[in-house]
Coordinates of C-alpha atoms in Angstrom, one line a residue:
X13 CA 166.7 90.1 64.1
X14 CA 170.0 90.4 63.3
X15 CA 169.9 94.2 62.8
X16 CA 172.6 94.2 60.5
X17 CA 170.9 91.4 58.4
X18 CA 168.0 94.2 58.5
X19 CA 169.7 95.7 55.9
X20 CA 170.2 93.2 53.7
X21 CA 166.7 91.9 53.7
X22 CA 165.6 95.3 52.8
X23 CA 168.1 96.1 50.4
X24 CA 166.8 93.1 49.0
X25 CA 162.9 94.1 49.2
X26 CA 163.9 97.8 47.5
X27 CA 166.2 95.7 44.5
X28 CA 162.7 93.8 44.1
X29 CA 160.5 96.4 44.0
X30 CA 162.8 98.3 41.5
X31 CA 162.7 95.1 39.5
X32 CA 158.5 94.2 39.3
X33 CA 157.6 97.9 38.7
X34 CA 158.0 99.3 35.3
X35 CA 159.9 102.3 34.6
X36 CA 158.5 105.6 33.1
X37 CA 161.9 105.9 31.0
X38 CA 161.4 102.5 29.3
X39 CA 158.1 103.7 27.7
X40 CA 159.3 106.8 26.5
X41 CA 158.9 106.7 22.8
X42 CA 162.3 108.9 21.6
X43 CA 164.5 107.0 24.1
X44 CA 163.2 103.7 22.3
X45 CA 163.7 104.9 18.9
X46 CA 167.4 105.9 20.0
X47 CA 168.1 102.3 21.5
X48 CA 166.5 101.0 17.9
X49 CA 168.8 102.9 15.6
X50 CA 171.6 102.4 18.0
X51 CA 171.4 99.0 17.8
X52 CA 170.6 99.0 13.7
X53 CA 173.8 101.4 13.0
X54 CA 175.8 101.1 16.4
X55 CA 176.3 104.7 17.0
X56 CA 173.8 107.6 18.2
X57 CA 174.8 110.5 16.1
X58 CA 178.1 111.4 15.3
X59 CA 178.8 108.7 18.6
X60 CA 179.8 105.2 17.3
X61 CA 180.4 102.4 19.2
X62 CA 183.7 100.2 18.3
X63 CA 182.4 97.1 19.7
X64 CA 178.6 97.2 18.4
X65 CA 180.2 95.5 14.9
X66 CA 177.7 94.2 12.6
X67 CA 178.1 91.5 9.7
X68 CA 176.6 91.3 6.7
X69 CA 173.8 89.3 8.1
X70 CA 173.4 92.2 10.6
X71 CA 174.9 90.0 13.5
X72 CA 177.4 92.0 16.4
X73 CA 181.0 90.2 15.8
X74 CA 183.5 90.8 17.9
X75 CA 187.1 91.6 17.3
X76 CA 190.0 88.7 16.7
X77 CA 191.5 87.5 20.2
X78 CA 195.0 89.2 19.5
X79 CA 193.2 92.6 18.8
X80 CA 191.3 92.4 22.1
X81 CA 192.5 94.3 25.3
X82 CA 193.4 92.6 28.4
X83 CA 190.9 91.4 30.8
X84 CA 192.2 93.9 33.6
X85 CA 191.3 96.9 30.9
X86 CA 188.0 94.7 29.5
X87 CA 186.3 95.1 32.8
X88 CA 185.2 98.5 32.9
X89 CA 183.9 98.0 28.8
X90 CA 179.8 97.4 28.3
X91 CA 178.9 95.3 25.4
X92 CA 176.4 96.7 22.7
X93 CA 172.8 97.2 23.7
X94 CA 174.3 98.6 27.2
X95 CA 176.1 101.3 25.4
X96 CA 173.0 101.9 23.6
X97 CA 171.0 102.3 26.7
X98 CA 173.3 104.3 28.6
X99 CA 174.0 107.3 26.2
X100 CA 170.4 107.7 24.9
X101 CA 169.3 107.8 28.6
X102 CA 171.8 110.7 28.7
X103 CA 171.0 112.3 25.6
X104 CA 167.5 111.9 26.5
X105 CA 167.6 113.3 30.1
X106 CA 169.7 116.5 28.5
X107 CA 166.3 116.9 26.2
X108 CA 164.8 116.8 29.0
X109 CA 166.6 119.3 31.3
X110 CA 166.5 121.9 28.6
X111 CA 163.1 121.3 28.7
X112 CA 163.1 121.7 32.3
X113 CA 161.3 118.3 33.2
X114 CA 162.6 116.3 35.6
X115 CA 164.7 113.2 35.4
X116 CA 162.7 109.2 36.0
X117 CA 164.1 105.9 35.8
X118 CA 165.5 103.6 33.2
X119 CA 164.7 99.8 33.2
X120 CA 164.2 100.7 37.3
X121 CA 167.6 102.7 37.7
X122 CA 167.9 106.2 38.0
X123 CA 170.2 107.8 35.2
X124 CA 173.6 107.3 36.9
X125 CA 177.0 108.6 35.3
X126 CA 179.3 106.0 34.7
X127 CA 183.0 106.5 36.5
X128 CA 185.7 103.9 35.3
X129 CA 182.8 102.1 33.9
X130 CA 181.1 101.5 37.4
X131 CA 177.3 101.8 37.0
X132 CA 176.4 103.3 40.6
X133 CA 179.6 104.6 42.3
X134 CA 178.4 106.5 45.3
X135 CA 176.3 103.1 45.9
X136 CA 180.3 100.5 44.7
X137 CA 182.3 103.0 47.2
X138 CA 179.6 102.9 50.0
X139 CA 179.5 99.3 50.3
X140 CA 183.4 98.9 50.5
X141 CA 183.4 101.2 53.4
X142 CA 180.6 98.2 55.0
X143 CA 183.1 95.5 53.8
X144 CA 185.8 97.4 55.6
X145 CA 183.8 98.4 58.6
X146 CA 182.6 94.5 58.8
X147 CA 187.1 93.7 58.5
X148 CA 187.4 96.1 60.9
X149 CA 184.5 94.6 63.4
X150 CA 185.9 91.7 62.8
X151 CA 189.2 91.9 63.4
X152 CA 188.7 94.0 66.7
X153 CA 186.2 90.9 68.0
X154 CA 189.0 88.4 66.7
X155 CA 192.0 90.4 69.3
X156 CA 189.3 90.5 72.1
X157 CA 188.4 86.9 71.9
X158 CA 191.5 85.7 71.5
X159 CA 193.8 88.0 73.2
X160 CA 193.1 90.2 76.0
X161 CA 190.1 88.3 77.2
X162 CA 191.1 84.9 79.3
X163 CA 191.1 81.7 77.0
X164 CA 190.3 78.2 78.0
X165 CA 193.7 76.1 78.7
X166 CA 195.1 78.8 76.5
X167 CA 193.8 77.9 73.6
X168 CA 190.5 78.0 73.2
X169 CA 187.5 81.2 73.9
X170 CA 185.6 81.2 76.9
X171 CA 182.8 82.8 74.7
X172 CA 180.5 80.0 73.2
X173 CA 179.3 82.2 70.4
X174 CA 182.6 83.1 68.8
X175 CA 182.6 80.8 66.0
X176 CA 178.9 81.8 65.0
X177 CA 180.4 85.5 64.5
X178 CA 183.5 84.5 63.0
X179 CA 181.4 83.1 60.0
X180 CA 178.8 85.4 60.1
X181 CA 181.5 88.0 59.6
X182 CA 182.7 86.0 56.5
X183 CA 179.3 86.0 54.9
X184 CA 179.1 89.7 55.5
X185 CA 182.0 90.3 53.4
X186 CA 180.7 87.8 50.8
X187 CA 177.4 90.1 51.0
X188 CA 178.8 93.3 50.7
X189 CA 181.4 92.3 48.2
X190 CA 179.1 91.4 45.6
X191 CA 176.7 94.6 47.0
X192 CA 179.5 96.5 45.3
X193 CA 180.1 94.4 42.4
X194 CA 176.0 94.8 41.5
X195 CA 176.4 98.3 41.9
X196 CA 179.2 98.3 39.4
X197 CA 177.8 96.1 36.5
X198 CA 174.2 95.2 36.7
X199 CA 173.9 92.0 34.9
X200 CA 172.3 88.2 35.4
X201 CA 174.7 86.7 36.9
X202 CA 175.9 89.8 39.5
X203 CA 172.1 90.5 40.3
X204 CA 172.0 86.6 41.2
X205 CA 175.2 86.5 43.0
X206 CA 173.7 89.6 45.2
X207 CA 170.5 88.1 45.7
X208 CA 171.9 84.7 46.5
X209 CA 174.7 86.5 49.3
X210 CA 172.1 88.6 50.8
X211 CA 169.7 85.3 51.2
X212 CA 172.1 83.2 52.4
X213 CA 173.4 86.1 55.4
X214 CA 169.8 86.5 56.3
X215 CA 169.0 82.6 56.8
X216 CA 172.2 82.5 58.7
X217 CA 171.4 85.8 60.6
X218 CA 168.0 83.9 61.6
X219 CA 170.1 81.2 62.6
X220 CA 172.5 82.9 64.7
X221 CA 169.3 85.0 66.4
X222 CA 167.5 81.7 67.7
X223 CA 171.1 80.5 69.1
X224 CA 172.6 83.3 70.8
X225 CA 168.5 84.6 72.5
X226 CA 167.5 81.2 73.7
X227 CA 171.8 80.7 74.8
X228 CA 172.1 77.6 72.9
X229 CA 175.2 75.9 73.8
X230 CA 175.3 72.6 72.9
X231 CA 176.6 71.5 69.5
X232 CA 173.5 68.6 68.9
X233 CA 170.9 71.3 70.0
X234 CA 173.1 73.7 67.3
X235 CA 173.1 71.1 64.7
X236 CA 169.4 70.2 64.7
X237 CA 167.7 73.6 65.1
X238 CA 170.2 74.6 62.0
X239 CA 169.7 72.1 59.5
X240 CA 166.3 72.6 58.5
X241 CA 167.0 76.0 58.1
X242 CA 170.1 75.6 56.2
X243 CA 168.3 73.3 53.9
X244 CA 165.5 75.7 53.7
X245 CA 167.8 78.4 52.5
X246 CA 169.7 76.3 50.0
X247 CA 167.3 74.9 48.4
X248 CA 165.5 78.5 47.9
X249 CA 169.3 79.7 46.6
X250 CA 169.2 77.1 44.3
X251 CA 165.0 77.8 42.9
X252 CA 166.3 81.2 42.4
X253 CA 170.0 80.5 40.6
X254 CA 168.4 78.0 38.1
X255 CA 164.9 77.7 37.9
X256 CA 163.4 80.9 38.5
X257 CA 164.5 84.3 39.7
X258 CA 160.8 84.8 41.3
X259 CA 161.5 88.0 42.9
X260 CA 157.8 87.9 44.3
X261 CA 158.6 85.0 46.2
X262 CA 161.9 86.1 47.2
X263 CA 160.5 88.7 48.9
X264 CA 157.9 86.2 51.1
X265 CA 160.7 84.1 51.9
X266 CA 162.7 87.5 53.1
X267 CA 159.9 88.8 54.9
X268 CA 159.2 85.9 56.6
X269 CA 162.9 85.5 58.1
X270 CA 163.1 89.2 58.3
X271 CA 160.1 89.4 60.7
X272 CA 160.8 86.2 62.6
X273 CA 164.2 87.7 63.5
X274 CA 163.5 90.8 64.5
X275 CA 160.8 89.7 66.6
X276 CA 163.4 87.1 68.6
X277 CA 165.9 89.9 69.0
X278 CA 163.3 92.5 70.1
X279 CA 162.0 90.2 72.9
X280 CA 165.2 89.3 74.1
X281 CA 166.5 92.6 74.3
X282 CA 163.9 93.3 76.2
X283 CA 163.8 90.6 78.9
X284 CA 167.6 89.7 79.0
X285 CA 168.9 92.4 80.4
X286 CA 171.7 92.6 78.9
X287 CA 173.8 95.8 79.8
X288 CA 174.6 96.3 75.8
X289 CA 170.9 96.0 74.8
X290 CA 170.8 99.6 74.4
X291 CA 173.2 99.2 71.3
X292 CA 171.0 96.9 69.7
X293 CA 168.2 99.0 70.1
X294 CA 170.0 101.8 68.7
X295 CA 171.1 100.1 65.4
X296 CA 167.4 99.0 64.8
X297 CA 165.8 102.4 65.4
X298 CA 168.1 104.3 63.7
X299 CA 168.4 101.7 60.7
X300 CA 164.6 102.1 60.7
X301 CA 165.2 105.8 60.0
X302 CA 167.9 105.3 57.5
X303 CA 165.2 103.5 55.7
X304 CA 163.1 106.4 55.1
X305 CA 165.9 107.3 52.2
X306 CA 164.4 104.2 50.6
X307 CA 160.9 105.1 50.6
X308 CA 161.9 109.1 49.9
X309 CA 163.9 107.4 46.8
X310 CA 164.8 110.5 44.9
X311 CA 167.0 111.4 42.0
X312 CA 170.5 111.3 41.9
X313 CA 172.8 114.7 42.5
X314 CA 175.0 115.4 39.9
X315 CA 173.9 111.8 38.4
X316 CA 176.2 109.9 41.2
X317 CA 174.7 110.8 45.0
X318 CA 170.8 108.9 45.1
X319 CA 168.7 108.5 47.9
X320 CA 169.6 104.4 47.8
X321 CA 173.4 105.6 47.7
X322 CA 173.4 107.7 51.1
X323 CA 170.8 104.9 52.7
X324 CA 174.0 102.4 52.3
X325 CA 176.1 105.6 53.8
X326 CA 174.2 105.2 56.8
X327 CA 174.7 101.7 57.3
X328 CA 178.9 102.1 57.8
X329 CA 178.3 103.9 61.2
X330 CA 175.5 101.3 62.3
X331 CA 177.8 98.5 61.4
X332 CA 180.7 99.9 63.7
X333 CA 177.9 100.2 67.0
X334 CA 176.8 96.7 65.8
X335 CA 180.4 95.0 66.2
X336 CA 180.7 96.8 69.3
X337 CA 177.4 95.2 70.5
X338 CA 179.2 91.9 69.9
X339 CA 182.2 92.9 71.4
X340 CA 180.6 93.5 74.5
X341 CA 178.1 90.7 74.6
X342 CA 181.4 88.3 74.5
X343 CA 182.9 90.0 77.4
X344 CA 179.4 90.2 79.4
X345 CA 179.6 86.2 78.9
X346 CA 183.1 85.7 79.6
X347 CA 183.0 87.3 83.0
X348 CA 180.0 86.0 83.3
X349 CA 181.6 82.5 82.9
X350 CA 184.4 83.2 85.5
X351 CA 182.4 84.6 88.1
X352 CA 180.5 81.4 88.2
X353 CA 183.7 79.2 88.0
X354 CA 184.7 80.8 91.2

């Protein structure tokens, strides 16, 4: 498997399992009287909320357009019921800290603190870093390729594979874009967006796998091992975007790419011999380790630094010695290609 894709399959399984267990926080009889009377008066104490408004009918209305702010100041502002939720977590967990008990999770989050209205920043700042240390991959793979290894007639790459990477690098950044746009404002349509990126680099990961360890070269062969897979994977973007979020079978359909991949790369690094195997192995191992954050999932330091936070940390090194796998395996094939057109 694409070791990188790795990742996002089982960022994917620990978003699920977050998701289908409930949280001890949720049941916790003070916090859900605070969220009721928040959302009765719109404020928790002497705290009121300006835009939890209620009419006489008890409905929230919003403000007249002219009044509003501008979008570019709107985006860090949570409607109502978030507000609610957020500060009676925090009240509650200060209860709680006097009382010295320890802190648990709230609708499957662990209480974060909000900075510029971003709801998980460690976890929004970690995957920019990925998105940049994908750019960074990418753009290093783009001035080998194209201009200091040879080029067919001058124009065109003597490695076959360069136009896989070139798009799997663009769904990488799609990926780890809306990673950090999740982690900034968990709602239906980010959470889907996430889901759908992460899917989508996985089934293309899988795709990329089967090409590059059985050296398919030919654009039919390309076209007709793809296409069922494509079709596969957007058809199961589309059951999740508007019929069902089903994050049950989500995670079958993840573990079943996950698995298939890992097993092609594992047997072709093994048999292949390539002289940059080494790399791969390394990124799979130690992203194997990395994931040990994810089962010792503990509580946030200072309310920013979780377990899930540093595991993404990890990943920004891993992604670096992954480019650099590609890098090489282009070069291994381009001399490759010359020394036989000798």
């Amino acid at each position: 498997m694409d070791p990188m894709c790795l990742f996002s399959f089982l960022l994917v399984l620990s978003w699920s399992f977050n998701t289908i267990h409930a949280s001890l926080g949720d049941a916790d009889p003070n916090y859900r009287r605070c969220i009721s009377q928040c959302q009765e008066t719109g404020c928790i104490g002497p705290k009121c909320f300006p835009h939890c408004t209620f009419s006489s009918e008890g409905e929230i209305v919003g403000r007249p357009w002219y009044m509003q702010e501008p979008l570019y100041l709107q985006w860090k502002k949570w409607d109502c019921q978030s507000d609610c939720r957020y500060h009676c977590m925090l009240d509650r967990e200060k209860e709680k800290e006097l009382l010295n008990i320890g802190p648990v999770k709230y609708h499957g989050k662990w209480p974060f603190k909000r900075i510029y209205g971003m709801q998980e920043p460690a976890s929004v700042a970690f995957s920019a870093l990925n998105l940049a240390m994908h750019f960074h991959g990418w753009v290093s793979f783009f001035i080998l390729v194209y201009y200091n290894l040879p080029l067919k007639d001058g124009k065109k790459a003597y490695y076959e594979y360069a136009g896989l990477w070139h798009f799997y690098a663009l769904l990488s950044f799609n990926s780890w874009f809306w990673s950090a746009v999740f982690h900034s404002r968990d709602v239906d349509l980010t959470e889907k967006l996430d889901y759908s990126s992460a899917v989508v680099l996985l089934g293309y990961s899988l795709i990329l796998s089967i090409l590059r360890s059985f050296n398919v070269r030919d654009e039919a062969t390309r076209v007709m091992v793809s296409a069922p897979l494509i079709a596969f994977v957007i058809t199961h973007v589309m059951y999740l975007n508007f019929y069902k979020l089903d994050y049950g079978w989500n995670m079958i359909i993840c573990v079943t790419m996950a698995v298939t991949q890992l097993t092609i790369w594992a047997v072709w690094a093994g048999f292949s011999h390539h002289p940059s195997c080494w790399k791969l192995w390394l990124v799979v191992f130690s992203g194997g380790l990395a994931m040990l954050l994810e089962i010792y999932d503990f509580p946030p330091y200072e309310g920013l630094l979780d377990a899930h936070a540093l595991w993404h940390a990890t990943t920004i090194p891993l992604t670096y010695i992954w480019w650099s796998f590609i890098r090489d395996d282009a070069k291994f094939r381009t001399t490759k290609f010359l020394n036989k057109a000798k």
